[in-house]
XYZ file of N, CA and C in Angstrom:
786
model
N -0.287 -1.632 -16.344
C -0.632 -0.153 -16.402
C 0.738 1.310 -16.857
N 0.467 1.849 -17.458
C 1.197 2.691 -17.872
C 0.805 3.755 -16.954
N 2.668 4.166 -16.404
C 2.126 5.189 -15.469
C 3.127 6.498 -15.094
N 2.233 7.790 -15.758
C 3.084 8.380 -16.038
C 3.732 9.426 -14.037
N 4.653 9.748 -14.084
C 4.916 10.821 -12.801
C 5.615 12.330 -12.581
N 4.851 13.298 -12.441
C 5.698 14.530 -12.574
C 5.659 14.769 -11.285
N 7.230 15.108 -11.895
C 8.004 15.273 -10.846
C 8.228 17.343 -11.009
N 8.130 17.941 -10.164
C 7.273 18.844 -10.291
C 6.688 19.418 -8.843
N 7.059 20.976 -8.081
C 6.709 21.810 -7.721
C 5.775 22.818 -8.001
N 5.669 22.831 -9.491
C 4.546 23.744 -10.280
C 4.406 24.863 -9.200
N 3.507 25.699 -9.695
C 3.800 27.512 -8.793
C 3.344 27.966 -7.265
N 3.532 27.320 -6.618
C 3.561 27.405 -5.853
C 2.999 28.141 -5.196
N 1.415 28.736 -4.668
C 0.373 29.656 -3.722
C -0.155 29.987 -5.429
N 0.253 29.515 -6.344
C -0.997 29.578 -7.457
C -1.292 28.219 -7.325
N -3.242 28.651 -7.816
C -3.690 27.247 -7.790
C -4.284 26.760 -9.469
N -4.727 28.311 -9.972
C -4.555 28.198 -11.319
C -3.331 27.384 -12.644
N -1.922 28.182 -11.436
C -0.920 28.083 -12.497
C -0.931 26.405 -12.433
N -0.832 25.633 -11.235
C -0.279 24.570 -11.109
C -1.578 23.925 -11.737
N -2.527 23.559 -12.206
C -3.688 23.999 -12.918
C -3.707 23.344 -13.908
N -2.562 24.218 -14.027
C -1.970 24.240 -15.925
C -1.281 24.107 -16.222
N -0.412 24.057 -15.048
C 0.741 22.862 -15.539
C 0.322 20.992 -15.407
N -0.218 21.065 -14.512
C -1.331 19.154 -14.596
C -1.979 19.200 -15.239
N -2.588 20.889 -16.728
C -2.885 20.134 -17.591
C -2.593 19.860 -18.429
N -1.055 20.255 -19.195
C 0.144 20.356 -19.498
C 0.508 18.736 -20.104
N 0.581 17.768 -18.842
C 1.718 17.131 -17.951
C 0.307 15.584 -18.040
N -0.757 16.334 -18.030
C -1.795 14.964 -18.257
C -1.832 14.738 -20.270
N -1.772 16.142 -20.798
C -1.714 16.097 -22.589
C -0.300 15.022 -22.512
N 0.070 15.089 -21.984
C 1.818 14.698 -22.662
C 1.315 13.352 -22.484
N 1.075 12.641 -21.182
C 0.634 11.743 -20.137
C -0.381 10.785 -22.118
N -1.538 11.248 -21.339
C -2.231 10.190 -21.981
C -1.267 10.159 -23.815
N -0.453 10.895 -24.778
C -0.131 10.984 -25.243
C 0.971 9.747 -25.915
N 1.180 9.965 -24.312
C 2.841 8.835 -24.126
C 1.587 7.004 -24.007
N 0.280 6.958 -23.501
C -0.438 5.906 -23.521
C -0.401 5.484 -22.469
N -0.578 6.721 -21.215
C -0.457 6.552 -19.302
C -2.127 6.767 -19.475
N -1.942 5.314 -18.318
C -3.829 5.373 -18.122
C -3.870 6.412 -16.300
N -2.281 6.892 -16.229
C -2.607 7.249 -14.759
C -1.162 8.232 -14.304
N -1.526 9.689 -14.257
C -0.469 10.709 -13.661
C -1.332 11.013 -11.965
N 0.507 11.124 -11.825
C 0.763 10.985 -10.550
C 1.585 12.314 -9.899
N 0.972 13.413 -9.863
C 1.148 14.897 -9.124
C 2.332 14.619 -7.664
N 2.779 15.756 -7.142
C 3.179 14.826 -5.883
C 2.622 15.696 -4.927
N 2.770 15.661 -3.382
C 2.401 16.500 -2.316
C 2.035 17.910 -2.459
N 0.892 18.140 -1.354
C 0.105 19.630 -2.081
C 0.891 20.355 -3.762
N 0.345 19.639 -4.669
C 0.375 20.610 -5.347
C -0.009 20.904 -6.346
N -1.864 20.833 -5.507
C -2.537 21.858 -5.838
C -2.585 23.551 -5.371
N -1.600 22.877 -4.342
C -1.325 24.904 -4.177
C 0.061 25.018 -3.835
N 0.872 24.433 -3.684
C 1.823 24.020 -2.900
C 2.751 24.422 -1.442
N 3.506 23.504 -1.452
C 3.906 22.804 0.127
C 4.577 24.289 0.534
N 5.642 24.864 0.546
C 5.975 26.198 1.383
C 5.309 27.393 1.115
N 4.062 27.356 2.225
C 3.568 28.286 1.519
C 2.384 28.865 2.898
N 3.466 28.317 4.084
C 2.809 29.257 5.144
C 0.748 28.984 5.111
N 1.089 30.504 5.724
C -0.796 30.738 6.058
C -1.746 30.481 4.986
N -0.845 29.851 3.814
C -1.975 30.263 1.920
C -2.581 28.698 2.680
N -1.718 27.872 2.836
C -2.301 26.307 3.634
C -3.550 27.353 3.719
N -4.042 27.412 5.483
C -5.500 27.079 5.503
C -5.968 28.018 4.555
N -5.578 29.415 3.829
C -6.795 30.010 2.893
C -7.555 29.318 1.925
N -5.903 28.768 0.993
C -5.986 28.010 0.017
C -6.337 26.020 0.125
N -6.998 25.549 1.077
C -7.807 24.437 1.744
C -8.892 24.683 1.265
N -9.442 23.149 0.343
C -10.575 22.962 0.247
C -11.255 21.618 0.858
N -12.897 21.526 0.350
C -13.161 20.389 0.673
C -12.900 19.843 -0.496
N -12.849 18.642 0.069
C -12.204 17.401 -1.203
C -13.225 17.170 -2.626
N -13.985 17.865 -2.603
C -15.558 17.925 -3.495
C -15.311 19.532 -4.367
N -14.641 19.855 -3.727
C -14.144 21.559 -4.241
C -13.834 21.831 -5.663
N -13.931 23.130 -6.049
C -14.002 23.351 -7.002
C -12.257 23.397 -7.408
N -10.872 23.244 -6.946
C -9.787 22.432 -8.087
C -10.334 20.669 -7.779
N -10.744 19.842 -6.829
C -11.436 18.815 -7.754
C -11.554 18.804 -9.000
N -13.809 20.076 -9.252
C -14.303 19.606 -10.122
C -13.066 20.377 -11.311
N -11.967 21.165 -11.254
C -10.795 21.443 -11.957
C -10.109 20.504 -13.113
N -9.480 19.116 -12.098
C -9.082 18.123 -11.818
C -9.622 17.279 -12.775
N -11.093 17.227 -12.067
C -12.246 16.056 -13.157
C -12.419 16.294 -14.384
N -12.592 17.445 -14.662
C -12.584 17.803 -16.199
C -11.195 17.648 -16.837
N -9.643 18.182 -15.934
C -9.091 17.626 -16.978
C -8.036 16.164 -17.305
N -9.040 15.469 -16.290
C -8.232 13.681 -16.081
C -9.355 13.653 -16.812
N -11.096 13.687 -18.045
C -11.933 13.195 -18.697
C -11.248 14.551 -19.953
N -10.983 15.066 -19.882
C -10.870 15.777 -21.366
C -9.492 14.772 -21.734
N -8.438 14.457 -20.979
C -7.287 13.414 -21.206
C -7.511 12.316 -20.967
N -8.198 12.041 -20.399
C -8.844 10.364 -20.653
C -7.569 9.695 -19.837
N -7.194 9.793 -18.473
C -7.025 9.334 -17.214
C -7.006 9.688 -16.114
N -6.234 9.131 -15.308
C -6.740 9.001 -14.026
C -5.563 9.849 -13.819
N -5.562 10.700 -12.161
C -4.862 11.648 -11.896
C -4.803 11.705 -10.191
N -3.948 11.022 -10.031
C -4.079 11.869 -8.120
C -2.639 12.552 -8.112
N -3.202 13.720 -6.809
C -2.711 14.960 -7.199
C -2.862 14.711 -4.943
N -1.781 15.898 -5.111
C -1.485 15.646 -3.259
C -2.678 17.669 -2.786
N -3.256 18.137 -2.015
C -3.774 18.861 -1.968
C -3.774 19.602 0.121
N -4.263 21.043 -0.251
C -4.368 20.409 0.977
C -6.052 20.456 1.713
N -6.771 19.623 1.998
C -8.294 19.849 2.416
C -8.746 19.879 3.729
N -9.478 20.782 3.893
C -10.654 21.618 4.582
C -12.145 20.377 5.006
N -11.052 20.547 6.277
C -13.136 19.517 6.656
C -13.877 19.924 7.554
N -14.329 21.363 7.892
C -14.368 21.804 9.276
C -13.774 22.776 9.323
N -13.368 23.256 10.851
C -12.092 23.338 11.594
C -10.271 22.535 11.310
N -10.771 21.211 10.771
C -9.728 20.854 10.124
C -9.025 20.714 9.204
N -7.969 21.716 8.960
C -6.742 21.563 7.214
C -5.993 19.786 7.473
N -5.935 18.870 6.186
C -5.321 17.703 6.367
C -4.522 17.483 5.095
N -3.780 16.853 5.275
C -1.965 17.324 4.165
C -3.246 15.776 3.118
N -3.161 15.712 2.184
C -4.563 14.849 1.268
C -3.764 14.397 -0.028
N -3.955 14.183 -0.683
C -4.186 13.045 -1.453
C -5.883 12.544 -2.187
N -5.777 13.434 -3.078
C -7.307 12.650 -3.709
C -6.940 12.123 -5.616
N -7.198 10.717 -5.862
C -7.713 10.206 -6.708
C -8.865 9.626 -7.506
N -8.821 10.795 -8.762
C -9.693 10.587 -9.242
C -9.976 9.977 -10.906
N -11.026 9.313 -11.639
C -11.043 8.651 -12.733
C -10.220 9.248 -13.300
N -10.070 8.651 -15.315
C -10.354 8.932 -15.834
C -11.491 9.883 -16.670
N -12.837 8.872 -16.531
C -14.814 9.477 -16.189
C -15.162 10.552 -15.779
N -13.435 11.302 -14.242
C -14.002 12.390 -13.468
C -14.932 11.998 -12.227
N -14.377 10.825 -12.181
C -15.369 10.457 -11.105
C -13.831 10.447 -9.786
N -14.431 10.829 -8.722
C -13.056 11.038 -6.984
C -13.764 9.526 -6.768
N -12.594 8.694 -7.124
C -12.627 6.983 -6.805
C -11.707 7.122 -5.287
N -10.737 8.203 -4.888
C -10.390 8.286 -3.065
C -9.634 9.364 -2.663
N -9.512 9.618 -1.465
C -9.322 10.412 -0.938
C -8.482 9.614 0.606
N -6.977 10.408 0.666
C -6.343 9.833 1.919
C -6.394 11.399 2.300
N -6.161 11.018 3.704
C -5.297 11.646 3.953
C -3.605 11.694 5.688
N -2.724 12.225 4.663
C -1.505 11.819 5.636
C -1.875 11.562 7.062
N -1.099 10.625 7.422
C -0.911 9.831 9.576
C -0.120 10.041 9.567
N 1.530 10.680 9.265
C 2.922 10.652 10.246
C 2.834 12.561 9.654
N 2.312 12.764 10.542
C 3.742 14.199 9.740
C 4.642 14.923 10.431
N 5.484 14.950 9.271
C 7.320 15.583 9.289
C 7.348 16.492 9.984
N 8.176 16.938 11.077
C 8.841 18.055 11.643
C 6.950 19.029 11.763
N 8.058 20.530 12.662
C 6.984 21.395 12.948
C 5.967 21.712 11.729
N 6.481 22.378 10.885
C 6.462 22.904 9.757
C 4.500 21.990 9.772
N 4.582 20.828 9.294
C 4.001 19.159 9.128
C 2.586 20.312 10.336
N 3.271 19.435 11.693
C 2.059 19.226 12.427
C 1.644 21.392 12.665
N 2.307 21.482 12.792
C 1.601 23.520 12.364
C 0.175 24.102 12.308
N 0.326 22.838 10.404
C -0.780 23.410 9.545
C -1.315 22.631 9.113
N -0.990 21.640 9.703
C -2.362 19.871 9.973
C -2.800 19.268 10.586
N -3.486 18.416 10.747
C -4.097 17.639 11.281
C -3.784 16.213 10.891
N -3.231 15.699 12.230
C -3.650 13.799 11.424
C -4.883 13.279 11.201
N -4.504 12.328 9.975
C -5.151 11.491 8.847
C -5.289 10.644 10.251
N -6.433 9.631 10.348
C -6.608 9.106 11.109
C -6.783 7.205 10.341
N -6.733 7.592 8.442
C -7.402 6.118 8.443
C -5.926 5.519 7.051
N -5.276 4.177 8.103
C -4.461 4.546 7.285
C -4.178 2.993 6.146
N -4.915 2.861 5.659
C -5.260 2.303 4.332
C -6.444 2.692 3.229
N -6.061 3.126 2.682
C -7.617 3.792 1.367
C -6.921 3.597 -0.076
N -8.291 2.693 -0.396
C -7.332 2.142 -2.191
C -9.263 1.993 -2.555
N -7.810 2.201 -4.574
C -10.142 1.593 -5.185
C -9.016 1.218 -6.122
N -10.373 0.719 -7.294
C -10.092 -0.024 -7.972
C -10.071 0.995 -9.645
N -8.741 0.880 -10.109
C -8.209 1.155 -11.520
C -7.023 0.256 -12.538
N -8.105 -0.278 -13.082
C -6.629 -0.657 -14.506
C -6.181 -1.751 -14.316
N -7.143 -2.750 -12.840
C -7.201 -4.297 -12.646
C -6.303 -4.450 -11.758
N -5.489 -3.652 -11.385
C -5.564 -3.057 -10.161
C -6.003 -2.860 -8.578
N -5.315 -3.552 -7.986
C -5.970 -2.141 -6.631
C -5.049 -1.415 -6.380
N -5.378 -0.360 -6.137
C -4.085 1.275 -5.864
C -4.189 1.418 -4.528
N -3.251 2.109 -3.442
C -3.450 2.278 -2.279
C -2.874 3.971 -2.932
N -2.982 3.960 -1.578
C -2.578 6.236 -1.387
C -1.445 6.519 -0.130
N -0.939 6.900 -0.557
C -0.670 7.306 1.148
C 0.589 9.160 0.850
N 1.031 9.413 1.306
C 1.961 10.733 1.444
C 3.423 10.983 2.067
N 3.979 10.375 1.288
C 5.759 11.605 1.753
C 5.764 10.498 3.028
N 6.723 10.972 4.694
C 6.487 9.918 4.898
C 6.421 8.920 5.796
N 4.734 8.437 5.188
C 3.438 7.929 5.304
C 4.340 6.452 5.107
N 5.055 6.543 3.830
C 6.275 5.370 3.434
C 7.194 4.787 4.375
N 7.949 5.846 5.487
C 9.024 5.661 5.989
C 8.590 4.715 6.802
N 7.246 4.043 7.309
C 7.046 4.062 8.256
C 6.425 2.206 7.557
N 7.097 0.930 7.801
C 7.494 -0.396 7.050
C 5.938 -0.820 7.594
N 4.858 -0.633 8.701
C 3.922 -0.325 9.225
C 2.911 -0.609 8.058
N 3.431 0.474 7.661
C 1.785 1.301 6.785
C 1.959 0.622 5.627
N 3.502 0.871 4.596
C 3.143 -0.126 3.443
C 2.127 -1.801 3.550
N 3.498 -2.401 5.342
C 2.661 -3.746 5.321
C 1.249 -3.769 5.334
N 0.710 -2.859 5.971
C -0.621 -2.999 6.220
C -1.387 -2.875 4.681
N -0.599 -2.075 3.967
C -1.656 -1.897 2.925
C -0.976 -3.457 2.048
N 0.341 -3.944 2.156
C 0.023 -5.448 1.448
C -0.978 -5.852 1.592
N -1.211 -6.409 2.941
C -2.191 -7.838 3.481
C -3.566 -7.588 3.057
N -3.751 -5.237 2.873
C -4.958 -5.380 2.211
C -5.214 -5.480 0.658
N -4.363 -6.270 0.438
C -3.920 -6.069 -1.236
C -3.441 -5.105 -2.207
N -3.066 -4.042 -1.758
C -2.772 -3.112 -2.231
C -1.612 -4.053 -3.966
N -2.028 -3.032 -4.908
C -0.980 -3.621 -6.026
C -0.290 -2.541 -6.553
N -0.838 -1.405 -6.406
C 0.302 -0.262 -6.799
C 0.409 0.874 -5.362
N 1.764 1.369 -4.994
C 1.082 2.050 -4.231
C 1.313 3.687 -5.011
N 1.024 4.589 -3.962
C 0.842 6.353 -4.809
C 1.585 6.913 -3.195
N 2.205 6.920 -3.927
C 2.861 8.209 -2.574
C 3.006 9.603 -3.043
N 3.002 10.872 -3.269
C 2.680 12.049 -3.511
C 3.781 12.492 -2.640
N 4.676 13.424 -2.301
C 6.189 13.863 -1.756
C 6.288 14.703 -2.152
N 6.861 15.135 -0.673
C 7.448 16.422 -0.835
C 9.328 16.284 0.194
N 10.582 15.550 -0.959
C 10.398 15.020 -0.014
C 12.655 15.747 0.104
N 12.618 15.768 0.753
C 13.739 17.114 0.956
C 15.387 16.333 1.694
N 16.104 17.753 0.668
C 17.514 17.671 1.298
C 17.946 17.613 2.920
N 18.326 16.772 3.827
C 19.387 15.578 2.948
C 18.856 14.583 3.040
N 17.610 14.121 2.847
C 16.978 12.865 2.999
C 16.838 11.982 2.118
N 17.407 12.356 0.881
C 17.525 11.680 -0.541
C 17.826 10.230 -0.352
N 17.999 9.604 0.509
C 17.976 7.846 0.131
C 17.363 7.430 1.050
N 16.235 8.053 0.878
C 15.321 7.792 1.196
C 14.153 7.214 -0.372
N 14.263 7.980 -1.402
C 14.414 8.159 -2.550
C 14.935 6.736 -3.144
N 16.312 7.087 -2.781
C 17.381 6.046 -3.739
C 17.376 4.622 -2.925
N 17.126 4.295 -2.090
C 17.142 3.065 -1.640
C 16.045 2.606 -0.755
N 15.352 3.347 0.959
C 13.988 2.565 1.388
C 13.107 2.272 0.637
N 12.493 2.932 -0.768
C 10.808 3.071 -1.899
C 11.173 1.440 -1.828
N 12.598 1.523 -2.821
C 13.122 -0.165 -4.012
C 12.546 -0.879 -2.542
N 12.630 -0.996 -1.294
C 13.313 -1.765 -0.762
C 11.865 -1.956 0.036
N 10.536 -1.320 0.410
C 9.293 -1.121 0.530
C 8.928 -1.869 -0.528
N 8.995 -1.753 -1.974
C 8.343 -1.924 -2.880
C 8.633 -3.867 -2.858
N 9.790 -4.484 -2.716
C 10.339 -5.538 -2.740
C 9.800 -6.298 -0.832
N 9.770 -5.483 -0.009
C 9.351 -6.855 1.336
C 7.747 -6.290 1.498
N 7.678 -5.716 0.475
C 5.880 -5.569 0.411
C 5.186 -6.201 -0.817
N 6.133 -6.859 -1.728
C 5.271 -7.200 -2.637
C 4.354 -6.040 -3.765
N 4.548 -5.344 -4.130
C 4.051 -4.551 -4.628
C 5.142 -3.096 -5.494
N 4.085 -2.840 -6.249
C 4.592 -0.941 -7.128
C 4.696 -0.112 -6.115
N 5.638 -0.159 -5.854
C 5.498 1.704 -5.297
C 6.102 3.048 -6.206
N 4.600 4.271 -6.172
C 5.129 5.110 -7.182
C 5.384 6.434 -6.391
N 6.768 6.956 -6.302
C 6.760 8.076 -4.999
C 7.195 8.750 -5.845
N 6.461 10.321 -5.895
C 6.805 11.346 -6.692
C 7.132 12.958 -5.902
N 8.235 13.953 -6.830
C 8.580 14.123 -5.565
C 8.577 15.183 -6.358
N 9.038 16.544 -5.412
C 9.011 17.992 -5.337
C 10.018 17.948 -5.992
N 9.927 19.637 -6.565
C 12.036 19.038 -6.904
C 12.658 21.543 -6.883
N 13.260 21.361 -6.322
C 13.760 22.487 -6.288
C 14.472 23.003 -4.962
N 14.402 24.838 -4.718
C 14.177 25.251 -3.579
C 12.646 26.397 -3.627
N 12.131 25.559 -2.144
C 11.080 26.408 -2.279
C 10.923 26.328 -0.427
N 10.861 28.092 -0.758
C 10.596 28.389 0.460
C 12.085 27.782 1.527
N 12.171 27.140 2.899
C 13.182 26.744 3.435
C 13.404 25.650 2.996
N 12.751 24.401 2.193
C 12.932 23.513 2.089
C 13.727 23.500 0.342
N 14.895 22.307 0.636
C 15.327 22.642 -1.366
C 14.897 20.450 -2.295
N 13.715 20.793 -2.694
C 13.516 19.411 -2.836
C 14.366 18.436 -3.780
N 14.818 17.663 -3.426
C 15.614 16.929 -4.220
C 15.012 15.975 -4.903
N 13.632 15.717 -6.476
C 13.463 15.273 -6.957
C 13.517 13.502 -6.994
N 13.873 12.813 -7.261
C 14.977 11.254 -8.077
C 13.089 11.113 -7.297
N 11.951 11.175 -8.469
C 11.139 11.040 -8.250
C 11.209 8.680 -8.662
N 10.486 8.002 -8.323
C 10.849 6.753 -9.113
C 9.776 6.037 -8.301
N 9.437 5.006 -9.249
C 8.621 4.038 -9.595
C 9.210 2.811 -9.337
N 8.766 1.672 -8.390
C 9.867 0.820 -7.566
C 9.052 -0.368 -8.144
N 10.227 -2.033 -8.930
C 8.887 -2.498 -8.732
C 8.701 -3.887 -7.541
N 7.977 -4.940 -7.410
C 8.251 -5.831 -5.933
C 9.876 -6.603 -6.543
N 10.181 -6.465 -7.676
C 11.867 -7.019 -7.842
C 12.105 -5.581 -6.478
N 11.945 -5.238 -6.314
C 13.791 -4.029 -5.774
C 13.773 -3.238 -6.941
N 13.580 -2.976 -8.357
C 14.378 -2.552 -9.099
C 13.225 -1.106 -9.312
N 14.145 -0.312 -9.695
C 13.191 1.299 -10.056
C 13.296 1.168 -11.608
N 11.918 1.438 -11.796
C 11.576 1.354 -12.911
C 12.060 2.504 -13.731
N 11.421 3.328 -13.146
C 12.091 4.664 -13.592
C 12.156 5.580 -12.615
N 13.866 6.612 -13.226
C 13.932 7.258 -11.836
C 14.100 8.425 -12.997
N 13.481 9.956 -12.032
C 13.870 10.671 -12.605
C 15.183 11.873 -11.467
N 15.661 12.877 -12.321
C 16.746 13.352 -11.847
C 17.433 14.428 -11.050
N 17.161 16.028 -11.017
C 17.176 17.036 -9.941
C 15.971 17.762 -10.911
N 15.369 17.809 -11.668
C 14.872 18.737 -12.213
C 13.801 18.491 -12.710
N 12.348 19.506 -13.624
C 11.147 18.911 -13.593
C 11.380 18.363 -14.789
N 10.564 17.154 -14.388
C 10.636 16.168 -15.098
C 9.368 15.371 -15.447
N 8.511 14.297 -16.163
C 7.865 13.334 -16.353
C 8.379 11.833 -17.027
N 8.465 11.211 -16.025
C 8.698 9.627 -16.306
C 7.462 8.628 -16.357
N 8.183 7.837 -16.712
C 6.896 6.547 -17.407
C 7.633 5.592 -16.981
N 6.379 4.561 -16.483
C 6.862 3.142 -16.041
C 5.699 2.123 -15.765
N 5.765 0.965 -16.391
C 4.817 -0.331 -16.508
C 4.567 -0.309 -14.643
N 3.170 -0.635 -14.654
C 2.996 -1.111 -13.392
C 2.531 -2.491 -14.340
N 3.268 -4.242 -14.237
C 2.568 -5.032 -14.814
C 1.611 -6.137 -14.018
N 0.620 -6.603 -14.050
C 0.054 -7.755 -13.040
C 0.232 -8.965 -13.178
N 1.035 -8.874 -14.028
C 1.410 -10.679 -14.287
C 2.710 -10.750 -14.599
N 3.971 -10.021 -14.258
C 5.735 -9.491 -13.381
C 4.939 -9.533 -11.750
N 3.984 -9.037 -10.876
C 3.526 -8.910 -9.819
C 3.635 -10.191 -9.756
N 2.217 -11.034 -9.960
C 1.621 -12.258 -9.848
C 2.690 -13.440 -9.056
N 4.260 -12.974 -10.258
C 5.108 -14.051 -10.340
C 6.260 -14.036 -9.827
N 6.110 -12.580 -8.679
C 6.899 -11.524 -8.055
C 6.783 -13.084 -6.734
N 5.111 -12.424 -6.964
C 4.224 -13.150 -5.014
C 4.271 -14.218 -4.724
N 4.808 -15.151 -6.324
C 4.400 -16.154 -5.759
C 5.830 -16.755 -5.848
N 7.170 -15.788 -5.646
C 7.959 -16.283 -6.173
C 8.432 -15.986 -4.205
N 8.386 -14.667 -3.825
C 9.258 -14.419 -2.765
C 7.919 -15.251 -1.638
N 8.904 -15.266 -0.213
C 7.600 -16.036 0.763
C 7.510 -14.681 1.673
N 8.278 -13.906 1.847
C 7.783 -12.666 2.480
C 5.837 -12.731 3.760
N 5.758 -12.721 2.899
C 4.140 -12.301 3.176
C 3.520 -13.610 3.577
N 3.802 -14.674 3.275
C 3.387 -16.431 3.046
C 4.061 -16.666 4.347
N 6.017 -16.156 4.529
C 6.301 -16.773 6.356
C 6.092 -15.968 6.729
N 4.931 -15.014 7.092
C 5.196 -14.438 8.092
C 4.493 -14.758 9.534
N 4.409 -14.694 9.949
C 4.638 -15.318 12.130
C 3.600 -14.000 13.207
N 2.548 -13.431 12.360
C 1.617 -12.556 13.184
C 1.831 -12.943 14.503
N 1.503 -14.468 15.585
C 1.054 -14.072 17.034
C 2.962 -13.776 17.439
N 4.048 -13.628 16.754
C 5.668 -13.094 17.752
C 5.524 -11.185 17.166
N 4.631 -11.413 16.496
C 4.893 -9.428 16.942
C 3.887 -8.866 17.321
N 2.916 -9.276 18.592
C 2.583 -8.368 19.557
C 2.554 -7.000 19.775
N 4.556 -7.830 20.288
C 4.544 -6.859 21.412
C 5.504 -4.967 20.823
N 5.682 -5.311 19.127
C 5.547 -4.597 17.855
C 4.129 -3.050 18.282
N 3.104 -3.134 18.654
C 2.110 -2.744 18.393
C 1.691 -2.743 20.206
């Protein structure tokens, strides 16, 4: 499945501006044959926008979701995007996957919040594995810091995730996560991992870019630089099946020895 990674911080604080950026990227991605476009963490509103997070937060079926669904339908490709989700009195750092038909396929709330900024503005999500079927692949959802916990990714592997989408707001000086950790996660859990970052200065944060789609062989199929960029790579189920057959990690696990880990 041809996959497009939108590395951009969009227009922080402007939902309308971010929808325009997403629309333009979706057009380019569709023209290049992509079936899926993934945007970064909190793309709909911006990340470092303080109290505007609560003001701009919306329900999973809110106006922003409707606008993304219209973009997906018009361009004929699925879209995953980050946004602040309001549910009652709670606001979650969330990602939603919309199909090429404009249907909401899955929604995920970040389960591991990073730093005081996130803990001050968001409620912890409680569902670790969220999946949907797309283009013959089982697609899983996760957000940024979540992928740095190997247990999270392994849970997806055991649940059958083929392609893990990770909208991200990865900042300096933690670029080694994109450069080294993400390919290792893809290798050790035998899946594709699409890690899609923000870029540039935003408030107190300096986002490092370096978005990547890593394969089950630990090789980066696509790697963005440090600027605004749209990159493409394929998630190939044939290569994935061959890699899983050759790599014994999941078969050689001994869960009975791991009880002390939890």
